Each structure stands twice: as structure tokens, then as C-alpha cells.
Short mmCIF file of C-alpha atoms in Angstrom, two decimals:
data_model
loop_
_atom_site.label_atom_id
_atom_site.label_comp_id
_atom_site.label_asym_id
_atom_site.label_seq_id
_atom_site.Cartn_x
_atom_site.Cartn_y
_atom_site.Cartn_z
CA UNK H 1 0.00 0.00 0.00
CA UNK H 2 1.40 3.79 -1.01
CA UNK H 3 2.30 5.61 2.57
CA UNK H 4 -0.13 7.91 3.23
CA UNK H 5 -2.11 8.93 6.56
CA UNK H 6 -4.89 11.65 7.09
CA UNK H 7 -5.45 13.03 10.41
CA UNK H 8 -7.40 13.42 12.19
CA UNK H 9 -9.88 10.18 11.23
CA UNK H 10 -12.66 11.42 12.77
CA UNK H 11 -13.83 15.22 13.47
CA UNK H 12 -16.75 16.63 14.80
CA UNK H 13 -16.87 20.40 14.88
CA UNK H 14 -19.15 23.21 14.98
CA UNK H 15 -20.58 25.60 12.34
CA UNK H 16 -18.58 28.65 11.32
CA UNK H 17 -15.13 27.05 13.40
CA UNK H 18 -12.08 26.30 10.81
CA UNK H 19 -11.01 23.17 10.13
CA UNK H 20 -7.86 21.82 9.14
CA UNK H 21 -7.15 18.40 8.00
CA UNK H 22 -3.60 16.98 7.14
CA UNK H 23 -2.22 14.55 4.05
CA UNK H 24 1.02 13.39 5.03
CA UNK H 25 2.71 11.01 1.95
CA UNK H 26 5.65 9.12 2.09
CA UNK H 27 6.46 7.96 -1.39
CA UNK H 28 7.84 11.45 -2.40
CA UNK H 29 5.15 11.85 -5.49
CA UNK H 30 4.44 14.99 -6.93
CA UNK H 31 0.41 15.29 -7.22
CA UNK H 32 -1.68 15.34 -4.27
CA UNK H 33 -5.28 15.53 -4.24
CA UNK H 34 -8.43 16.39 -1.74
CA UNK H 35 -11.56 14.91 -2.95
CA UNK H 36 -14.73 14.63 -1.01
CA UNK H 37 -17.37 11.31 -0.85
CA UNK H 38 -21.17 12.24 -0.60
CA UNK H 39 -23.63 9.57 -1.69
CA UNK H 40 -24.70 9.78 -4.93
CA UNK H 41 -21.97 11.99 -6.17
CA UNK H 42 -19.02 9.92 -5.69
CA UNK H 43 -16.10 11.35 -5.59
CA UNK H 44 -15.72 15.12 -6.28
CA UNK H 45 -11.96 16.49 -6.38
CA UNK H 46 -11.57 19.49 -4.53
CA UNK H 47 -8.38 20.55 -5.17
CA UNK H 48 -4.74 19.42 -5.99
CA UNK H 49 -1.08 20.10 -5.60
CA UNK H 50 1.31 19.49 -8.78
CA UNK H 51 4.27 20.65 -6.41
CA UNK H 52 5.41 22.48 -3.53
CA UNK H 53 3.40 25.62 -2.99
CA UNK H 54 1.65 25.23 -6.52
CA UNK H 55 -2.00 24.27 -6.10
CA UNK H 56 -5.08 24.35 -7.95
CA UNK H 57 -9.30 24.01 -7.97
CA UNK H 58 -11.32 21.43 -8.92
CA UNK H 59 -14.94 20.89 -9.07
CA UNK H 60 -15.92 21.74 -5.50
CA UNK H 61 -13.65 24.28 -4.35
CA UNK H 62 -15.52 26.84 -2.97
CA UNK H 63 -15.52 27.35 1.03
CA UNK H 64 -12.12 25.37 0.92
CA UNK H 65 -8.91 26.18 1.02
CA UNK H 66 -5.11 24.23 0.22
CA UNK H 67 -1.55 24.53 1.18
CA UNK H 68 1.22 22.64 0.39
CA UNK H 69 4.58 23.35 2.10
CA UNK H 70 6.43 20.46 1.64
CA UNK H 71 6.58 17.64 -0.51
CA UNK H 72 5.13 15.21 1.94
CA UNK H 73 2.62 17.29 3.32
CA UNK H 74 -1.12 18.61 1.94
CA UNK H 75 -3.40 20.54 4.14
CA UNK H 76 -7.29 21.51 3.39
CA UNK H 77 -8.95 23.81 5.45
CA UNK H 78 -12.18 24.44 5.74
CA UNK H 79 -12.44 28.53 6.60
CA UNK H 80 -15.71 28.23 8.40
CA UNK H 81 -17.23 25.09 8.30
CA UNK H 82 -20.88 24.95 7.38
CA UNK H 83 -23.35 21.72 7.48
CA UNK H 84 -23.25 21.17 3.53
CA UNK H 85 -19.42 20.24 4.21
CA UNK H 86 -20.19 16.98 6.09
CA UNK H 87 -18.61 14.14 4.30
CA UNK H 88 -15.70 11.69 4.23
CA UNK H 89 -12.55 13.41 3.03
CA UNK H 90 -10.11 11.38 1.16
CA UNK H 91 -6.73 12.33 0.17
CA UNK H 92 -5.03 11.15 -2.82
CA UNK H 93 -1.55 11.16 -4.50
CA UNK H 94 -0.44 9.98 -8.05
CA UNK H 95 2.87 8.79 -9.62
CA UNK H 96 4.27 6.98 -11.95
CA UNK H 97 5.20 3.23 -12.18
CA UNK H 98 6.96 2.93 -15.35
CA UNK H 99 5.53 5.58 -17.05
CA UNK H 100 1.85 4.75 -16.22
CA UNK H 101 0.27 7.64 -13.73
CA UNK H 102 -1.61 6.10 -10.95
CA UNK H 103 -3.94 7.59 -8.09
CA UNK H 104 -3.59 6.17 -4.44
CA UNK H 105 -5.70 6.96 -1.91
CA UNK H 106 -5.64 7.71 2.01
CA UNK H 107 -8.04 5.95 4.64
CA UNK H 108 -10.05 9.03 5.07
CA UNK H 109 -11.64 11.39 6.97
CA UNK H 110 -14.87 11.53 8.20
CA UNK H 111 -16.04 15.05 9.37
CA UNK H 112 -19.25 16.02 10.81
CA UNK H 113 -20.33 19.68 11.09
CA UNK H 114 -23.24 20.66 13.41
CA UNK U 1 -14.83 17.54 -21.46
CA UNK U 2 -13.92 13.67 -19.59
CA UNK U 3 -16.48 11.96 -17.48
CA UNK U 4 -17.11 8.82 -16.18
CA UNK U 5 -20.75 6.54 -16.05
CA UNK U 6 -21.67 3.84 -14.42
CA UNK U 7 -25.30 2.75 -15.15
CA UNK U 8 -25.75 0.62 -11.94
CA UNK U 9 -25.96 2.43 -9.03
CA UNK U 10 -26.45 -1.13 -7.03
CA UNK U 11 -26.46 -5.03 -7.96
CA UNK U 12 -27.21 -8.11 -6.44
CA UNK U 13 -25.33 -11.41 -7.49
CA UNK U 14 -25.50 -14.61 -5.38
CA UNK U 15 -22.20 -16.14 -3.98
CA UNK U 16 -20.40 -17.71 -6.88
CA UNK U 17 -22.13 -16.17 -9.44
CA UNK U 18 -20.59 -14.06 -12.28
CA UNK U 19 -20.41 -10.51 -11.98
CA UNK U 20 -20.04 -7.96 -14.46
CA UNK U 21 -19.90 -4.23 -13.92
CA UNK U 22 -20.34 -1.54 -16.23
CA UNK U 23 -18.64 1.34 -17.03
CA UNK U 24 -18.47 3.75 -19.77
CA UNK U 25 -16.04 6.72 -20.65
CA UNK U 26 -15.82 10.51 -22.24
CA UNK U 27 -12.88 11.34 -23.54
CA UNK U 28 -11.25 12.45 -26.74
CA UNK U 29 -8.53 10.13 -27.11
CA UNK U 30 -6.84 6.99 -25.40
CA UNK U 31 -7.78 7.31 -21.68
CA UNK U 32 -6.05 5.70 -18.56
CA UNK U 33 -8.63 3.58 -17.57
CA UNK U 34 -9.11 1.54 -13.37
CA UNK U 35 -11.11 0.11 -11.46
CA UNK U 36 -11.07 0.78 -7.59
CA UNK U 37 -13.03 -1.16 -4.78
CA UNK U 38 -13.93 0.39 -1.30
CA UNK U 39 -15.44 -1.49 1.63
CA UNK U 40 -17.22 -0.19 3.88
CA UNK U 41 -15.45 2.93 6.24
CA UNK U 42 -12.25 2.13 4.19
CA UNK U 43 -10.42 4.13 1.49
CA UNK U 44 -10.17 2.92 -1.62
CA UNK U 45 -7.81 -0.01 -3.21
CA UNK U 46 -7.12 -0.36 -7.04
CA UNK U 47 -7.99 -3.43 -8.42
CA UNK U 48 -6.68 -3.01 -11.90
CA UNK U 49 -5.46 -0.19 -14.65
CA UNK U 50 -5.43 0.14 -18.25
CA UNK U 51 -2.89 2.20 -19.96
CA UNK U 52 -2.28 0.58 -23.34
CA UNK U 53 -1.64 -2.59 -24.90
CA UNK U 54 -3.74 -5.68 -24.22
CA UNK U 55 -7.10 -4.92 -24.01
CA UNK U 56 -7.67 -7.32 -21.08
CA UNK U 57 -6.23 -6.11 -17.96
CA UNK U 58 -5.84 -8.97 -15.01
CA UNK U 59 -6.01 -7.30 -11.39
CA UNK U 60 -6.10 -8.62 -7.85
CA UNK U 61 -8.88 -10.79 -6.04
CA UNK U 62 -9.65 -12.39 -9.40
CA UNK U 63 -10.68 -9.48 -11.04
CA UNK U 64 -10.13 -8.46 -14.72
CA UNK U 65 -11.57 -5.72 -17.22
CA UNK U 66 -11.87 -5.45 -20.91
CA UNK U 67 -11.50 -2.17 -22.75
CA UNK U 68 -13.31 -1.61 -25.38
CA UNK U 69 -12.64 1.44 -27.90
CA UNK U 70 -15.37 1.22 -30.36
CA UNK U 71 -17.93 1.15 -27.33
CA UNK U 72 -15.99 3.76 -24.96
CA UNK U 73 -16.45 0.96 -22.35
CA UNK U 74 -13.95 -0.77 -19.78
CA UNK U 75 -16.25 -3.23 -17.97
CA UNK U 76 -15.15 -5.03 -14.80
CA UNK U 77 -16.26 -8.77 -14.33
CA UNK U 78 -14.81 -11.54 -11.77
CA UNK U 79 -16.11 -15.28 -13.12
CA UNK U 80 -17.16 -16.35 -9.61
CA UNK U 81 -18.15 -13.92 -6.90
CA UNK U 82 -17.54 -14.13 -3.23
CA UNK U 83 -18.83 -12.54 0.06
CA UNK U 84 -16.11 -10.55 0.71
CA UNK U 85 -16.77 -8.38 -2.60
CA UNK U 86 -19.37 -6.91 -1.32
CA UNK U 87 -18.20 -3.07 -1.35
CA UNK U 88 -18.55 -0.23 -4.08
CA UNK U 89 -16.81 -0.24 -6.90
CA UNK U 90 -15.47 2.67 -8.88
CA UNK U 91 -14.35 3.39 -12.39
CA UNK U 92 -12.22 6.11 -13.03
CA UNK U 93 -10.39 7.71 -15.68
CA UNK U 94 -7.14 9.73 -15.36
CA UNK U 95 -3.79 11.08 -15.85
CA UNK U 96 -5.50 13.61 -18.72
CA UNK U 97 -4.83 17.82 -18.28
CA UNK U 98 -3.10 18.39 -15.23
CA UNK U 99 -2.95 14.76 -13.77
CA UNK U 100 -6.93 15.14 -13.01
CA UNK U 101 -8.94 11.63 -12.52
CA UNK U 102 -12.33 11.64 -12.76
CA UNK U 103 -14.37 8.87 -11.07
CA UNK U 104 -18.13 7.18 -11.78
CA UNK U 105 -20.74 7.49 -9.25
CA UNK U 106 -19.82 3.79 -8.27
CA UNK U 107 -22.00 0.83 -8.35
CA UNK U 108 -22.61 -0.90 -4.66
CA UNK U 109 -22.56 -4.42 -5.03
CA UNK U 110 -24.64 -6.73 -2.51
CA UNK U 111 -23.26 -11.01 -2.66
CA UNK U 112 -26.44 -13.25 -0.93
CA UNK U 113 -25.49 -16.53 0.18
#
């Protein structure tokens, strides 16, 4: 299995209190991803990280925010967290295995915002 | 623009049965094509990948996928279905624009004894 951890694993916060939750990788890959898991929607990507400090948005990106730091490390926060943003988080990162680009995913992170 | 349907939202199969999940693809030219299972409260595993060659792509647990060009389809199917795949099951395609993937819905699959 690719070495990566979310944390925390389970969150329960209030409305309009920030949120940070934390990607940490260890195989060194370049892309790192935040999608969220809602039923019948799958999985939306919220945003990614082709390299330090050098993010962008995907589908969902509004009332979220990225940062990426360091190489190993990819943090979303949530600036004030509202109900419509309680879901299971799951990070992702993708590299290459002789030359074919492949996604792996974290173990999640369920969040529940009263 | 890329996208990613899978028709069945949930199936039933009995316990050794054959299973075959669909799953059908937008995109303009030769897409990275997997399958990825996820059990309940757990992230989720690849099974298997496509990227080129043989159209008929082995993975793990006795899975395996055909991709098929002419119908924009990469269909999973195991031969003989046990208990423990019950979980969801999600097609994806990726490494287009920007190393984006874009996943199905999924399809939920239920085994009876």
C-alpha cells in the first residue's frame, strides 16, 4: 500500500469554526489531491497540488482552502465550516510506475459539522 | 470535457455467481482507464489499470476488465463472486490535463449466500 495517513480520522466540529485536515505522503510523489465522498456523487476532487506551494481548484472548491509546504505534506482547510461540508474526506496522491500515472488513496476522513 | 458513467448504481449477485460491472467513458482520445473497490469505512484499493496494450487487464482478487474502444467501455467482471466483494466499486479515468482523474458514481454491489 502507497504511505499515506490523514489526520485526524474522525472530526466533529461546529458551524462557522475552521477546520484543518492533514495529508502526510511518504512515497515522495508529486500530485496530491483532496476529494470529497457524498452519496450519490461519488467522488468530487476538490483541489490538488502538482508541487510544492503550486495548487489548484477542482470541481468543488468553494468554502475550501489548500496549502502545500512540503513535498510530503497537503493541508485543506475548511475557513468556516458549514453543514453542507459533512462528508468523508479522502486524500489522494499519483505517480508513476513505469511511465503509467496512478492515483492512491488515504483511509479518510470523516467530518461532521453541526 | 472527460467523465465517467456507471449505469448501476447497485447489484445483487449470489455467492459464486458471475459478476459484471459496467462502465463507460468521455474522452477524446486513449484514456487511462481503473477500477477501484472500497469497503465499507475504508479508502479505496485499485484493483486493476489500463494504460495501453492488451485490451484485457488482469487485477487482484480475481478481477479483470476489458477495454473496449469502439464502445468507450472498460467493464469489470470476476467469473465467480464471493462474500467478501461486497463493497462499491469505482471506475475512473485519469492522468488527462493536469494529472486530473475523474471517477463514476460507483456501483454498490450486494453477494447473498
Amino acid at each position: 500500500d502507497a504511505g499515506i495517513t490523514q489526520s485526524p480520522r474522525h472530526k466533529v466540529t461546529e458551524t462557522g469554526t475552521p477546520v484543518t485536515l492533514r495529508c502526510h505522503q511518504t512515497e515522495n510523489h508529486r500530485y496530491m489531491y483532496w476529494y470529497r465522498q457524498d452519496p450519490g456523487h461519488g467522488l468530487r476532487l476538490i483541489h490538488y497540488s502538482y508541487g510544492v506551494k503550486d495548487t489548484d481548484k477542482g470541481e468543488v472548491s468553494d468554502g475550501y482552502s489548500v496549502s502545500r509546504s512540503k513535498t510530503e505534506d497537503f493541508l485543506l482547510t475548511l475557513e468556516s465550516a458549514t453543514s453542507s461540508q459533512t462528508s468523508v474526506y479522502f486524500c489522494a496522491i499519483s505517480g508513476t510506475s513505469g511511465g503509467q500515472e496512478t492515483q492512491y488513496f488515504g483511509p479518510g476522513t470523516r467530518l461532521l459539522v453541526l | 470535457a472527460q467523465s465517467v458513467t456507471q449505469p448501476d448504481i447497485h447489484i445483487t449477485v449470489s455467492e459464486g455467481a458471475s459478476l459484471e460491472l459496467r462502465c463507460n467513458y468521455s474522452y477524446g482520445a486513449t484514456p487511462y482507464l481503473f477500477w477501484y473497490v472500497q469497503s465499507p469505512g475504508q479508502g479505496l484499493q485499485l484493483l486493476l489499470k489500463y494504460f495501453s496494450g492488451d485490451t484485457l487487464v488482469q487485477g487482484i482478487k480475481g478481477f479483470e476488465a476489458e477495454f473496449k474502444r469502439s464502445q468507450s467501455s472498460f467493464n469489470l467482471r470476476k467469473p465467480s463472486v464471493h462474500w467478501s466483494d461486497a463493497a462499491e466499486y469505482f471506475c475512473a479515468v485519469g492522468g488527462v490535463t493536469g494529472n486530473q482523474f475523474y471517477f463514476g458514481t460507483g456501483t454498490s454491489l450486494t453477494v447473498i449466500p
